[in-house]
mmCIF file of C-alpha atoms and ligand atoms in Angstrom:
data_model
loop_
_atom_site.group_PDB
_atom_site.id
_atom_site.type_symbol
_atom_site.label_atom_id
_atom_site.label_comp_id
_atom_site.label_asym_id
_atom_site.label_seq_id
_atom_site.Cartn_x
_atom_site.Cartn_y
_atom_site.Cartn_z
ATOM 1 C CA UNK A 1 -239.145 2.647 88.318
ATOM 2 C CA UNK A 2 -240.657 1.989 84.937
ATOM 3 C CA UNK A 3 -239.034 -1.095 82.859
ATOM 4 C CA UNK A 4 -240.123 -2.537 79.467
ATOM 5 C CA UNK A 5 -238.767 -5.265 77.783
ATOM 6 C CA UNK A 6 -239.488 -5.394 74.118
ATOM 7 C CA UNK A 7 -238.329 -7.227 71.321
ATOM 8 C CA UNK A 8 -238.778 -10.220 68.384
ATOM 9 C CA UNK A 9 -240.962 -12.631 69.094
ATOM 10 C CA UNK A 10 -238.851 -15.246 70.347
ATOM 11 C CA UNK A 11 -236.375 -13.301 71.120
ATOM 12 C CA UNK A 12 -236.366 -14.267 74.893
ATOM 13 C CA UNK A 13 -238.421 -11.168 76.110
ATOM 14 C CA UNK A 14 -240.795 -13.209 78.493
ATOM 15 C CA UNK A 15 -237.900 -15.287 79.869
ATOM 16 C CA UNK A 16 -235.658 -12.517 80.721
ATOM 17 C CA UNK A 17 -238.741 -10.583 82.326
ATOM 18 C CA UNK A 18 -239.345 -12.655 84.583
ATOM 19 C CA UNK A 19 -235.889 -13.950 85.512
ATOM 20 C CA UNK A 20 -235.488 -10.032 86.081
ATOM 21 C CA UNK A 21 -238.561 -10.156 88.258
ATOM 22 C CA UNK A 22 -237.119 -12.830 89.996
ATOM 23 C CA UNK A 23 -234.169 -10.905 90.653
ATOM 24 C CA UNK A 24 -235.486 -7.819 91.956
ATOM 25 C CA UNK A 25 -237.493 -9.953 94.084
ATOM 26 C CA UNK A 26 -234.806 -11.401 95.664
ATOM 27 C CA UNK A 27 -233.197 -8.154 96.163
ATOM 28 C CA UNK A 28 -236.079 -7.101 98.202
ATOM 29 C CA UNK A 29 -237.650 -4.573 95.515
ATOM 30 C CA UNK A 30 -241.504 -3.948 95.551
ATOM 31 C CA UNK A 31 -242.459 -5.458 91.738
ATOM 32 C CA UNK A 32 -245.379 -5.407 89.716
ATOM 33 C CA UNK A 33 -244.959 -7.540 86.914
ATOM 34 C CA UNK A 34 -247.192 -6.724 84.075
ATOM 35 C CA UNK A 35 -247.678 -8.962 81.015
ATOM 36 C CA UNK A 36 -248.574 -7.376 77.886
ATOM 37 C CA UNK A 37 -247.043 -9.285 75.662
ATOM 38 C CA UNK A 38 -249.253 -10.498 72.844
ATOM 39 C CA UNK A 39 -248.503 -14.298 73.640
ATOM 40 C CA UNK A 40 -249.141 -14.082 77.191
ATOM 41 C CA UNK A 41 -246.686 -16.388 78.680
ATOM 42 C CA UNK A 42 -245.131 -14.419 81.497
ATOM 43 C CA UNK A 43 -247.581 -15.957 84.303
ATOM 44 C CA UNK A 44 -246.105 -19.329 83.269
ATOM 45 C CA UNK A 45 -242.723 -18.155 83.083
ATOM 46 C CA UNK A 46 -243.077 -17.104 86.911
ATOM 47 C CA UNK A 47 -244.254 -20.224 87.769
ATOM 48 C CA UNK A 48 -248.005 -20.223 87.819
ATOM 49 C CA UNK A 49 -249.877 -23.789 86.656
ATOM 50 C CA UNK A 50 -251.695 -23.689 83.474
ATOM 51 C CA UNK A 51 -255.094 -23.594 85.488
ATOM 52 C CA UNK A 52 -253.139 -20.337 87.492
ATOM 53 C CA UNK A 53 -251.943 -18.604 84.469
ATOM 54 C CA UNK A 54 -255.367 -19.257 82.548
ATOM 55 C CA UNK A 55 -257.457 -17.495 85.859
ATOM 56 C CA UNK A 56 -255.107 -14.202 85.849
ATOM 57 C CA UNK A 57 -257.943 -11.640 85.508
ATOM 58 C CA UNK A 58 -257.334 -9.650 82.085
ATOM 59 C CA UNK A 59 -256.839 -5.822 82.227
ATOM 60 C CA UNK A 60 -258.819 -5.794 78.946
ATOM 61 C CA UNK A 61 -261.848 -7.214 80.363
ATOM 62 C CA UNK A 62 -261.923 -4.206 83.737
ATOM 63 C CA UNK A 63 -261.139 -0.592 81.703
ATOM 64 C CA UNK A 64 -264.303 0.668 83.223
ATOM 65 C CA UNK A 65 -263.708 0.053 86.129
ATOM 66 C CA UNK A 66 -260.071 1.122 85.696
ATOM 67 C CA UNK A 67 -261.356 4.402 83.890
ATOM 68 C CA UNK A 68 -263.705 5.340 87.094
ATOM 69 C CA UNK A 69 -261.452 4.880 89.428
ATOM 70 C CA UNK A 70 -258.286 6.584 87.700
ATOM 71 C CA UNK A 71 -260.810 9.805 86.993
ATOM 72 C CA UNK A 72 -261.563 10.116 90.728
ATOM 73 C CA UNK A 73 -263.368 13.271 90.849
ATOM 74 C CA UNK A 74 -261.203 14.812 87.647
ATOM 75 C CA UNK A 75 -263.720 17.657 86.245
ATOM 76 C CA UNK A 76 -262.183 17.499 83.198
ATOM 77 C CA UNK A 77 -262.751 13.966 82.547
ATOM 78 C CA UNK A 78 -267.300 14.222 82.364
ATOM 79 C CA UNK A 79 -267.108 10.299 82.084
ATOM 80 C CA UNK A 80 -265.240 7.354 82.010
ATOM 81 C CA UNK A 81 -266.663 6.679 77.944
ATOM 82 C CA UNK A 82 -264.571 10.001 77.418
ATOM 83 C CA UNK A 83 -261.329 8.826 78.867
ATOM 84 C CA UNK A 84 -259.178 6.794 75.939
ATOM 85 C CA UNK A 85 -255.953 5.331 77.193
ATOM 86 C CA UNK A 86 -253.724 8.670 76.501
ATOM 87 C CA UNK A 87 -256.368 10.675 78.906
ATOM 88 C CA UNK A 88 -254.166 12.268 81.114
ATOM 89 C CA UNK A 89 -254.117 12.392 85.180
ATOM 90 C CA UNK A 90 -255.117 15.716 86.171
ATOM 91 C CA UNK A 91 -256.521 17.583 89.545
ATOM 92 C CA UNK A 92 -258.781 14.539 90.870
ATOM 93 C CA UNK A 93 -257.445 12.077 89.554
ATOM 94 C CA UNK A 94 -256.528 9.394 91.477
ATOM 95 C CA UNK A 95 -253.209 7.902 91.268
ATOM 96 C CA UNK A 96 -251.852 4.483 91.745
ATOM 97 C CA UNK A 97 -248.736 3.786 94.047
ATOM 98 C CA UNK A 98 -246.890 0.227 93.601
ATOM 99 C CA UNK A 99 -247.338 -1.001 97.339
ATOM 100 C CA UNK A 100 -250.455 0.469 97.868
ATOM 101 C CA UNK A 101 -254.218 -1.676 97.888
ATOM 102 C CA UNK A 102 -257.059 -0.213 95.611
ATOM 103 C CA UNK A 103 -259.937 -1.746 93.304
ATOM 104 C CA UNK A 104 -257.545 -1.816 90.491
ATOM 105 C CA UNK A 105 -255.349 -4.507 91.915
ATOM 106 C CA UNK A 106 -257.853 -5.893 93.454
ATOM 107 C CA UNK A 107 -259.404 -6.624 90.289
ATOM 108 C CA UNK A 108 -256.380 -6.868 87.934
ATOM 109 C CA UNK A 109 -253.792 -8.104 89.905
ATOM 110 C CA UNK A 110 -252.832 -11.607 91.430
ATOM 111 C CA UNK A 111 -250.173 -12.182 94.057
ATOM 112 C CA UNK A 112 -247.479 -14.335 92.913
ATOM 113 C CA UNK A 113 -245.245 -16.367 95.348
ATOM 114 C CA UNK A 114 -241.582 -17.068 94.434
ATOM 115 C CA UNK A 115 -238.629 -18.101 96.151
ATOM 116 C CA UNK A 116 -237.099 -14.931 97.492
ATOM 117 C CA UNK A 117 -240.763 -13.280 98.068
ATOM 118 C CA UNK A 118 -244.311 -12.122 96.183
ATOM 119 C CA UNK A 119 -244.797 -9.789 93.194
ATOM 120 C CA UNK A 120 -248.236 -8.873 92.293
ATOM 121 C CA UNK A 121 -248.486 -9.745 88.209
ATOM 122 C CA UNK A 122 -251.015 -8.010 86.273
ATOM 123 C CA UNK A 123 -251.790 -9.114 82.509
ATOM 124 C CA UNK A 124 -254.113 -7.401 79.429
ATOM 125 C CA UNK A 125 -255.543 -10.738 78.856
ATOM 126 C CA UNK A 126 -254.820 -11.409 74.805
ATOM 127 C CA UNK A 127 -254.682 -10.161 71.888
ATOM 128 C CA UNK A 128 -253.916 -10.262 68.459
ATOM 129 C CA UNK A 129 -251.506 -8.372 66.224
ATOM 130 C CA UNK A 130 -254.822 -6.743 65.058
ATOM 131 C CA UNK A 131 -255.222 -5.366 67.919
ATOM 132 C CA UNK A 132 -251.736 -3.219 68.054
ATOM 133 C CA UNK A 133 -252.290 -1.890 64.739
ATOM 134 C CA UNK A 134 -255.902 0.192 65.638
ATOM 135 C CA UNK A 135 -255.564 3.480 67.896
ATOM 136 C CA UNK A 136 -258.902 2.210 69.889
ATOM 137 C CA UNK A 137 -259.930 3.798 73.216
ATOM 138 C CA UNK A 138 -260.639 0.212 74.388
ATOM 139 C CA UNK A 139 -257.342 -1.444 73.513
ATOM 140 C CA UNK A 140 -256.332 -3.899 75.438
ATOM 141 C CA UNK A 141 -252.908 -2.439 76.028
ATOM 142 C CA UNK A 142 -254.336 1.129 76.340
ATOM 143 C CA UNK A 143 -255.013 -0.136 80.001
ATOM 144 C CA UNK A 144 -251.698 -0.809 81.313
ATOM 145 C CA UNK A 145 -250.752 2.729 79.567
ATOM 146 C CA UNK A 146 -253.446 4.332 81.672
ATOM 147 C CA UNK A 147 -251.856 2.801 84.566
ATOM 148 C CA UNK A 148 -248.595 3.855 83.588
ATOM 149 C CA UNK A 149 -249.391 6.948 83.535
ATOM 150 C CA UNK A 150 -251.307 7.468 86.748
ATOM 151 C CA UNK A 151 -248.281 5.656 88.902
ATOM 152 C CA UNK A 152 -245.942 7.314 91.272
ATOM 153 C CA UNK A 153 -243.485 5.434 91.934
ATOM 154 C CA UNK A 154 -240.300 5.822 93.786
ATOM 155 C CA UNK A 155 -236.839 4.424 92.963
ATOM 156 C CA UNK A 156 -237.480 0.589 95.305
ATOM 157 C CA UNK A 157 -240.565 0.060 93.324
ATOM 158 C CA UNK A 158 -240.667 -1.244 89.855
ATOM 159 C CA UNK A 159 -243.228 -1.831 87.070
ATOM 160 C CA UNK A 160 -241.676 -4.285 84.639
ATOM 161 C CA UNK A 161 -243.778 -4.846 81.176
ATOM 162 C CA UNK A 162 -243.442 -7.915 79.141
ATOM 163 C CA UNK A 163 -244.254 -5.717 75.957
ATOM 164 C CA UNK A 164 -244.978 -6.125 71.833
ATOM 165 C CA UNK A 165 -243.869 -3.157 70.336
ATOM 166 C CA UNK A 166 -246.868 -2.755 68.197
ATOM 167 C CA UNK A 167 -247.074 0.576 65.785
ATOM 168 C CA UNK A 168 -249.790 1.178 68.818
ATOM 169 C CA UNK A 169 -247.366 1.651 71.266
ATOM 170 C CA UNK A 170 -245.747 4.413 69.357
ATOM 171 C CA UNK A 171 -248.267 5.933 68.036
ATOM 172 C CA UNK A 172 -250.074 6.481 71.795
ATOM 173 C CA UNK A 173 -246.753 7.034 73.582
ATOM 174 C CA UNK A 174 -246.525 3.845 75.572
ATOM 175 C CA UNK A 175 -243.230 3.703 74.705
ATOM 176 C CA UNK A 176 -241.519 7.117 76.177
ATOM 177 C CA UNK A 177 -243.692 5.635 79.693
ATOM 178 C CA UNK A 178 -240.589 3.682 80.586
ATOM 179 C CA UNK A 179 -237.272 4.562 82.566
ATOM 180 C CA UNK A 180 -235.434 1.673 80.816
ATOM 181 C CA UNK A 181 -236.342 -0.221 77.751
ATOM 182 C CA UNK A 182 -234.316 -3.324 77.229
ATOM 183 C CA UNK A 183 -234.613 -4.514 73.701
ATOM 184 C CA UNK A 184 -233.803 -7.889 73.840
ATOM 185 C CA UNK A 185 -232.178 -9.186 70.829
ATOM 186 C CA UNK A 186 -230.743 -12.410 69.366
ATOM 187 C CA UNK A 187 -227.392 -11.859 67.656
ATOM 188 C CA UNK A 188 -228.950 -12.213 64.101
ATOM 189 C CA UNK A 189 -229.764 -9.289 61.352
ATOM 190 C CA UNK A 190 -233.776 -9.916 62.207
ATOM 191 C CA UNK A 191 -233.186 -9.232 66.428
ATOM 192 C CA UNK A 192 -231.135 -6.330 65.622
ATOM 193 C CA UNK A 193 -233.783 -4.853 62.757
ATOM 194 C CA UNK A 194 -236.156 -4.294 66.141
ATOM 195 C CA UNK A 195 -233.726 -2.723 67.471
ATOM 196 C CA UNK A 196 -233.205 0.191 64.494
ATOM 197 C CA UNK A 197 -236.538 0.317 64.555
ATOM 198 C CA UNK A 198 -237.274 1.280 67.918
ATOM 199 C CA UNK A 199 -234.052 3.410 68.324
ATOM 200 C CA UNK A 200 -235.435 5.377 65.381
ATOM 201 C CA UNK A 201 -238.565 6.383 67.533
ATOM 202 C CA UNK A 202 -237.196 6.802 70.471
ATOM 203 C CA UNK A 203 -234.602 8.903 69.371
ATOM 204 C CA UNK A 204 -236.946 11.764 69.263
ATOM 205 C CA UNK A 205 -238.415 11.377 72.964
ATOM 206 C CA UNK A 206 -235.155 10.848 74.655
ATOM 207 C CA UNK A 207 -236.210 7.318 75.455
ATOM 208 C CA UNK A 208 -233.232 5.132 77.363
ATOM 209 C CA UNK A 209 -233.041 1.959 75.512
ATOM 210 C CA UNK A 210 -230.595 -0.555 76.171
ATOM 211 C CA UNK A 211 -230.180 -3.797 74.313
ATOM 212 C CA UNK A 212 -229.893 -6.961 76.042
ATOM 213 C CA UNK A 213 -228.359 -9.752 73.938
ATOM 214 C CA UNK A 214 -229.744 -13.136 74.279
ATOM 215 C CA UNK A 215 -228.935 -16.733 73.399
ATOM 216 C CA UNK A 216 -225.548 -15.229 73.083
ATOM 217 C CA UNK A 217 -222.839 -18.005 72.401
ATOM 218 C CA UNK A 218 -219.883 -16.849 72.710
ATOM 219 C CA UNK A 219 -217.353 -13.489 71.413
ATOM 220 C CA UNK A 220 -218.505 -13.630 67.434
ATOM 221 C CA UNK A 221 -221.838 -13.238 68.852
ATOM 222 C CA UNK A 222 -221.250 -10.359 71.303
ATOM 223 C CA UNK A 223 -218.786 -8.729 68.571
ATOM 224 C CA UNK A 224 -221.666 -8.899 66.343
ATOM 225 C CA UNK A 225 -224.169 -7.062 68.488
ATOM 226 C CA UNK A 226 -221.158 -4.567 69.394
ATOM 227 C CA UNK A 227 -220.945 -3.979 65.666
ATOM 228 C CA UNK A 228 -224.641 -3.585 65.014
ATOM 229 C CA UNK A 229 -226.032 -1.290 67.867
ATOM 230 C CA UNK A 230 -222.286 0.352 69.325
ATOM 231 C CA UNK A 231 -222.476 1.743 73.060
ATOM 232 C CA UNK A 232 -226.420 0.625 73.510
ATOM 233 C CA UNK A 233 -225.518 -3.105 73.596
ATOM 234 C CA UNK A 234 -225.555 -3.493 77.892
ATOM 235 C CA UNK A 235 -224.649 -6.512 77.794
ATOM 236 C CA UNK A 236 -225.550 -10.425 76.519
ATOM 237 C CA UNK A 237 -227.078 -13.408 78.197
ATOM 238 C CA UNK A 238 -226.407 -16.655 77.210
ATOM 239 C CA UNK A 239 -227.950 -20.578 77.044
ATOM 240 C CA UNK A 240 -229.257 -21.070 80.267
ATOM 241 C CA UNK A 241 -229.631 -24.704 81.777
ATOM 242 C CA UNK A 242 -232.014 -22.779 84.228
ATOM 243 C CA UNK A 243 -234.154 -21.515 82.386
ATOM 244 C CA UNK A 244 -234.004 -24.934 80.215
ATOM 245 C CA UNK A 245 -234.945 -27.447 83.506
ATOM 246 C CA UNK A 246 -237.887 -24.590 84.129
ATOM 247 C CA UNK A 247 -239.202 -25.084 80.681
ATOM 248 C CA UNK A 248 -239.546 -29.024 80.977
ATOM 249 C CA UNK A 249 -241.660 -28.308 84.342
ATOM 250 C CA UNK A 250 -238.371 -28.840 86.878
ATOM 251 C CA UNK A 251 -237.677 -25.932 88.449
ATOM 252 C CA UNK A 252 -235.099 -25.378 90.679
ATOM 253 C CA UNK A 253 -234.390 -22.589 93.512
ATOM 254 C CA UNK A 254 -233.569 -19.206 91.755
ATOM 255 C CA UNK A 255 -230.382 -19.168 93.887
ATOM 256 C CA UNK A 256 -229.042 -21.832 91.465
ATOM 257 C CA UNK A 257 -229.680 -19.511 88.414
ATOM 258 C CA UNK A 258 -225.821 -19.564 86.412
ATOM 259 C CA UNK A 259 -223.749 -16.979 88.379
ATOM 260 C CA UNK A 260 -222.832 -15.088 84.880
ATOM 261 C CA UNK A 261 -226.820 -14.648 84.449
ATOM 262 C CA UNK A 262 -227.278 -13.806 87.744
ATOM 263 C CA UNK A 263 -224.304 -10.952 87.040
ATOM 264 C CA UNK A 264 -226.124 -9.667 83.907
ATOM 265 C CA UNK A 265 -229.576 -9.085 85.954
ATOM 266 C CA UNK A 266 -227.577 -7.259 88.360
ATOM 267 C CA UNK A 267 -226.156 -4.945 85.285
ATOM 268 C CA UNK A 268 -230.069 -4.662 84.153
ATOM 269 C CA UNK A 269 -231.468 -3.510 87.224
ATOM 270 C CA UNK A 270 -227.942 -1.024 87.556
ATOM 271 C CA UNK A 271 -228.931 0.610 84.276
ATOM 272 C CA UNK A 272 -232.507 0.878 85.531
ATOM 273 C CA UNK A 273 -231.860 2.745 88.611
ATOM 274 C CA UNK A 274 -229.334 4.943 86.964
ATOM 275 C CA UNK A 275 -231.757 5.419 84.582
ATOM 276 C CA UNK A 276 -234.317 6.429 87.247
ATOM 277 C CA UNK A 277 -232.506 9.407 88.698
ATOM 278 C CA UNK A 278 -232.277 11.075 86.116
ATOM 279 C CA UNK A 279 -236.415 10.679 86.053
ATOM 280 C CA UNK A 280 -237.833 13.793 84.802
ATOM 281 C CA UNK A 281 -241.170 14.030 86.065
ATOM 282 C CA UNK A 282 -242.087 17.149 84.334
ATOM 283 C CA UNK A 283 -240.951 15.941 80.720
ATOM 284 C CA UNK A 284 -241.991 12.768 81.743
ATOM 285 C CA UNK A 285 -246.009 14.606 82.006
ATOM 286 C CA UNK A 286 -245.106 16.748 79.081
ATOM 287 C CA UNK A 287 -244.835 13.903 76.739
ATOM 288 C CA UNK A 288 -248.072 12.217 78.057
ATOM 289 C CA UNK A 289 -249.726 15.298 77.244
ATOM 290 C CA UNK A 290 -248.207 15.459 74.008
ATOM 291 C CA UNK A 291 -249.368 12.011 72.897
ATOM 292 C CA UNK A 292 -252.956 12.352 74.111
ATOM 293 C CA UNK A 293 -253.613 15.694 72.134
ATOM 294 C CA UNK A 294 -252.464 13.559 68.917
ATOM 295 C CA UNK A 295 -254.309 11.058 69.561
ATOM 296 C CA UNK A 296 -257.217 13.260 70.317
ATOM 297 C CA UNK A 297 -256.885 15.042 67.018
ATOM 298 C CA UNK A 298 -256.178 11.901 65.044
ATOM 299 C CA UNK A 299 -259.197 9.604 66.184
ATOM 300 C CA UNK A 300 -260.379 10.214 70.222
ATOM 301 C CA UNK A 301 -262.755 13.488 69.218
ATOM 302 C CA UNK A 302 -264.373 12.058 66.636
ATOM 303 C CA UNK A 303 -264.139 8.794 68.545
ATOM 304 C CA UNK A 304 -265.714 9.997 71.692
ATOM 305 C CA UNK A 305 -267.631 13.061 70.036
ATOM 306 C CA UNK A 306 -265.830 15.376 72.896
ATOM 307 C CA UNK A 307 -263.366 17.884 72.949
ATOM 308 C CA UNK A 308 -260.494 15.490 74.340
ATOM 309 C CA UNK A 309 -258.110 18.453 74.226
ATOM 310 C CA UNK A 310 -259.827 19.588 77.437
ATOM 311 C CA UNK A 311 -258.911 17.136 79.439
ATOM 312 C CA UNK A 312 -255.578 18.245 79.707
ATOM 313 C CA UNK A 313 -255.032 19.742 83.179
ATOM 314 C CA UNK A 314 -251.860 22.687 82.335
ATOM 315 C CA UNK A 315 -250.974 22.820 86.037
ATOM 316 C CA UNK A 316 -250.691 19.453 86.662
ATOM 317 C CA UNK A 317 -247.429 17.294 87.193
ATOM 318 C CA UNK A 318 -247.239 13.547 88.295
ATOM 319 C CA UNK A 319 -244.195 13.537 90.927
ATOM 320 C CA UNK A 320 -243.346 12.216 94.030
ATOM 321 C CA UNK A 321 -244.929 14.380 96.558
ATOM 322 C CA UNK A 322 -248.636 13.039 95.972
ATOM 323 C CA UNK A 323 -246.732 9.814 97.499
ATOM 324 C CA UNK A 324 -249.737 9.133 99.669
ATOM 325 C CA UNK A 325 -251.091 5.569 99.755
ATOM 326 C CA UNK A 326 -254.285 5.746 97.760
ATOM 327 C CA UNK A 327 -253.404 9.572 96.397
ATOM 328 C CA UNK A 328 -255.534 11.958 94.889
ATOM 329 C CA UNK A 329 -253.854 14.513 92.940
ATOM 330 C CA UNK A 330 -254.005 17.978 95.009
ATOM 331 C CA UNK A 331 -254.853 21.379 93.675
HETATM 332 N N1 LIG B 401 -231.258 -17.413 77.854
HETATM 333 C C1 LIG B 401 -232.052 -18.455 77.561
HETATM 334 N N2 LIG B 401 -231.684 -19.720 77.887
HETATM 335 C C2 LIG B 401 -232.462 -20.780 77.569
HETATM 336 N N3 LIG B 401 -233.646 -20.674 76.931
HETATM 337 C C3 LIG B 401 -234.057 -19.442 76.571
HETATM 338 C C4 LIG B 401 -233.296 -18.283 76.882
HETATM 339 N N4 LIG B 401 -233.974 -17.194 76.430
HETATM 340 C C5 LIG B 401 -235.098 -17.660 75.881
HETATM 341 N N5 LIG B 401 -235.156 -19.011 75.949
HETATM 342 C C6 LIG B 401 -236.235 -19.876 75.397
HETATM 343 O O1 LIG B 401 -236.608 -19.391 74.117
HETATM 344 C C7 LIG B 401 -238.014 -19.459 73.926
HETATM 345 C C8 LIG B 401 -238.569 -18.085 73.577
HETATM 346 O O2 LIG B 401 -238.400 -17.221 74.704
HETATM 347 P P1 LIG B 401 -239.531 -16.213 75.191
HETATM 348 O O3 LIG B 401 -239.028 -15.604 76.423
HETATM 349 O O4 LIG B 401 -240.845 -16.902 75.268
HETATM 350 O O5 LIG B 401 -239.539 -15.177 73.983
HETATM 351 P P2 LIG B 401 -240.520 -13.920 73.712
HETATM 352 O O6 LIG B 401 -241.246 -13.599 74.971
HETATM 353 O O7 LIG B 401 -239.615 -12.818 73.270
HETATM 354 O O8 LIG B 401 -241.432 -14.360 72.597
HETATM 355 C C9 LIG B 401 -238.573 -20.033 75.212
HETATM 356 O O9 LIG B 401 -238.776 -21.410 75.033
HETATM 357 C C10 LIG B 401 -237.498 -19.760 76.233
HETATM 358 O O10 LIG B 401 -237.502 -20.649 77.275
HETATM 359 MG MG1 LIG B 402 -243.280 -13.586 75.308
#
């Protein structure tokens, strides 16, 4: 299962992340958190010391290595300088499974311990807001989109992405990679603005988008967010003493997170996995394809001086059956 969690900055995307991740890691999921926000805060927010957090290795820094290994022994992908973050998987490619080991995680990921058990938490490293506008082959984000798109995952394993929604992220299809997308919004006319935003792209991709309200303070507020974005409001969080004591460096057990909170996580990750089954594996190929022949007409040819178009393998489809640990897509 795919999850993103988008929104204002400010907004309370990083905190509900991870008190999400929390969640489904006390519910005994398989999680791979993935920060790729642009302040990159979600380390802290799981825990991790300042010397921690600041160590994480950055996806940014490791696209070769994540372009050679993702290509496997792809013919249609001559090198890993060809490959820009929309390049498709195709016959050769190797794929990534959540619970697997492989010299991506090894070199991107760090195991993080919390009460109820250990996620692995990957992060881009940062960036600037510079760096969402350009459609570059080496953004930063481009490599969690790779990885996105090269995952098989089944319906106890989740990917959740701390995530700006950059004009990058529509423009290369990151957005449509995603079984759920909680906005998360503050009941004011700038949180909901996101919103319209985003519900205006992924109108067109059939992209399910919930909104999560937060720092919700009572009905007026929740009316409000009823009245702004109708049936997609799920549902909305409020102040959190939690999450407060956390922030000034005393945290407590996440079995003493406020029982209504604790209810509204429950609701997210409900939403997910309904979401989930109704996974569509060959749209959900169909649209990765899409994106990466725009992008390859737009700037990737001209980019990478190769026929990008090329890479796309027709007869391919990422599903469940290469489930293998370590998979190579068959012919
Ligand atoms: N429900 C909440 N209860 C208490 N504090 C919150 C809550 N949601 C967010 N915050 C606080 O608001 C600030 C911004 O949240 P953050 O998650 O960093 O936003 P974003 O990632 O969207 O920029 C943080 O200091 C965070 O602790
Ligand atoms: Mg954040």
């Amino acid at each position: 299962m795919k999850i993103a969690f988008v929104g204002k900055g400010g907004s309370g995307k990083t905190t509900l992340s991870s008190l999400f991740i929390r969640h489904l890691a006390a519910n005994e999921a398989h999680v791979i958190a993935v920060d790729a926000d642009i302040n990159q805060h979600l380390g802290a927010a799981l825990g991790l010391d300042e010397a921690e957090a600041a160590a994480l290795p950055a996806m940014g820094a490791h696209l070769p290595l994540i372009k050679d290994y993702l290509r496997g022994s792809n013919p249609r992908i001559a090198s890993a300088e060809t490959m820009i973050k929309t390049t498709p998987p195709g016959e050769g490619s190797r794929l990534l499974r959540v619970r697997e080991d492989n010299p991506i995680f090894d070199a991107c990921a760090r195991t993080v311990r919390l009460d109820d058990g250990d996620v692995r938490l990957m992060a881009t490293g940062p960036f600037t807001e510079s760096d969402l506008g350009v459609a570059c082959y080496h953004s930063k984000v481009g490599a969690v989109e790779l990885c996105l798109n090269h995952l098989v995952d089944g319906p106890d394993e989740y990917v959740v992405v701390d995530m700006t929604a950059g004009s990058d992220s529509f423009a290369s299809g990151m957005f449509t990679r995603f079984d759920m997308t909680f906005l998360v919004a503050e009941p004011t006319r700038k949180g909901v603005s996101v919103y319209r935003q985003y519900k205006e792209y992924a109108r067109d991709y059939g992209v399910a988008l919930k909104v999560v309200g937060n720092k919700v303070q009572g009905p007026d507020d929740l009316e409000f967010l009823r009245a702004e974005v109708g049936d997609d409001l799920l549902i909305g969080v409020g102040h959190s003493d939690w999450v407060r004591s956390m922030e000034k460096g005393r945290p407590s057990r996440f079995e003493l997170l406020e029982a209504d909170n604790r209810m509204a996580l429950q609701a997210l990750q409900d939403a997910a996995e309904d979401s989930y089954e109704l996974r569509d594996w060959e749209r959900y190929t169909r649209q990765m394809v899409h994106f990466h022949l725009k992008n390859a007409e737009s700037w990737g040819n001209e980019k990478t001086g190769a026929d990008l178009a090329a890479q796309v393998d027709p007869a391919f489809v990422l599903d469940e059956r290469h489930a293998g640990a370590g998979a190579t897509a068959p012919a």
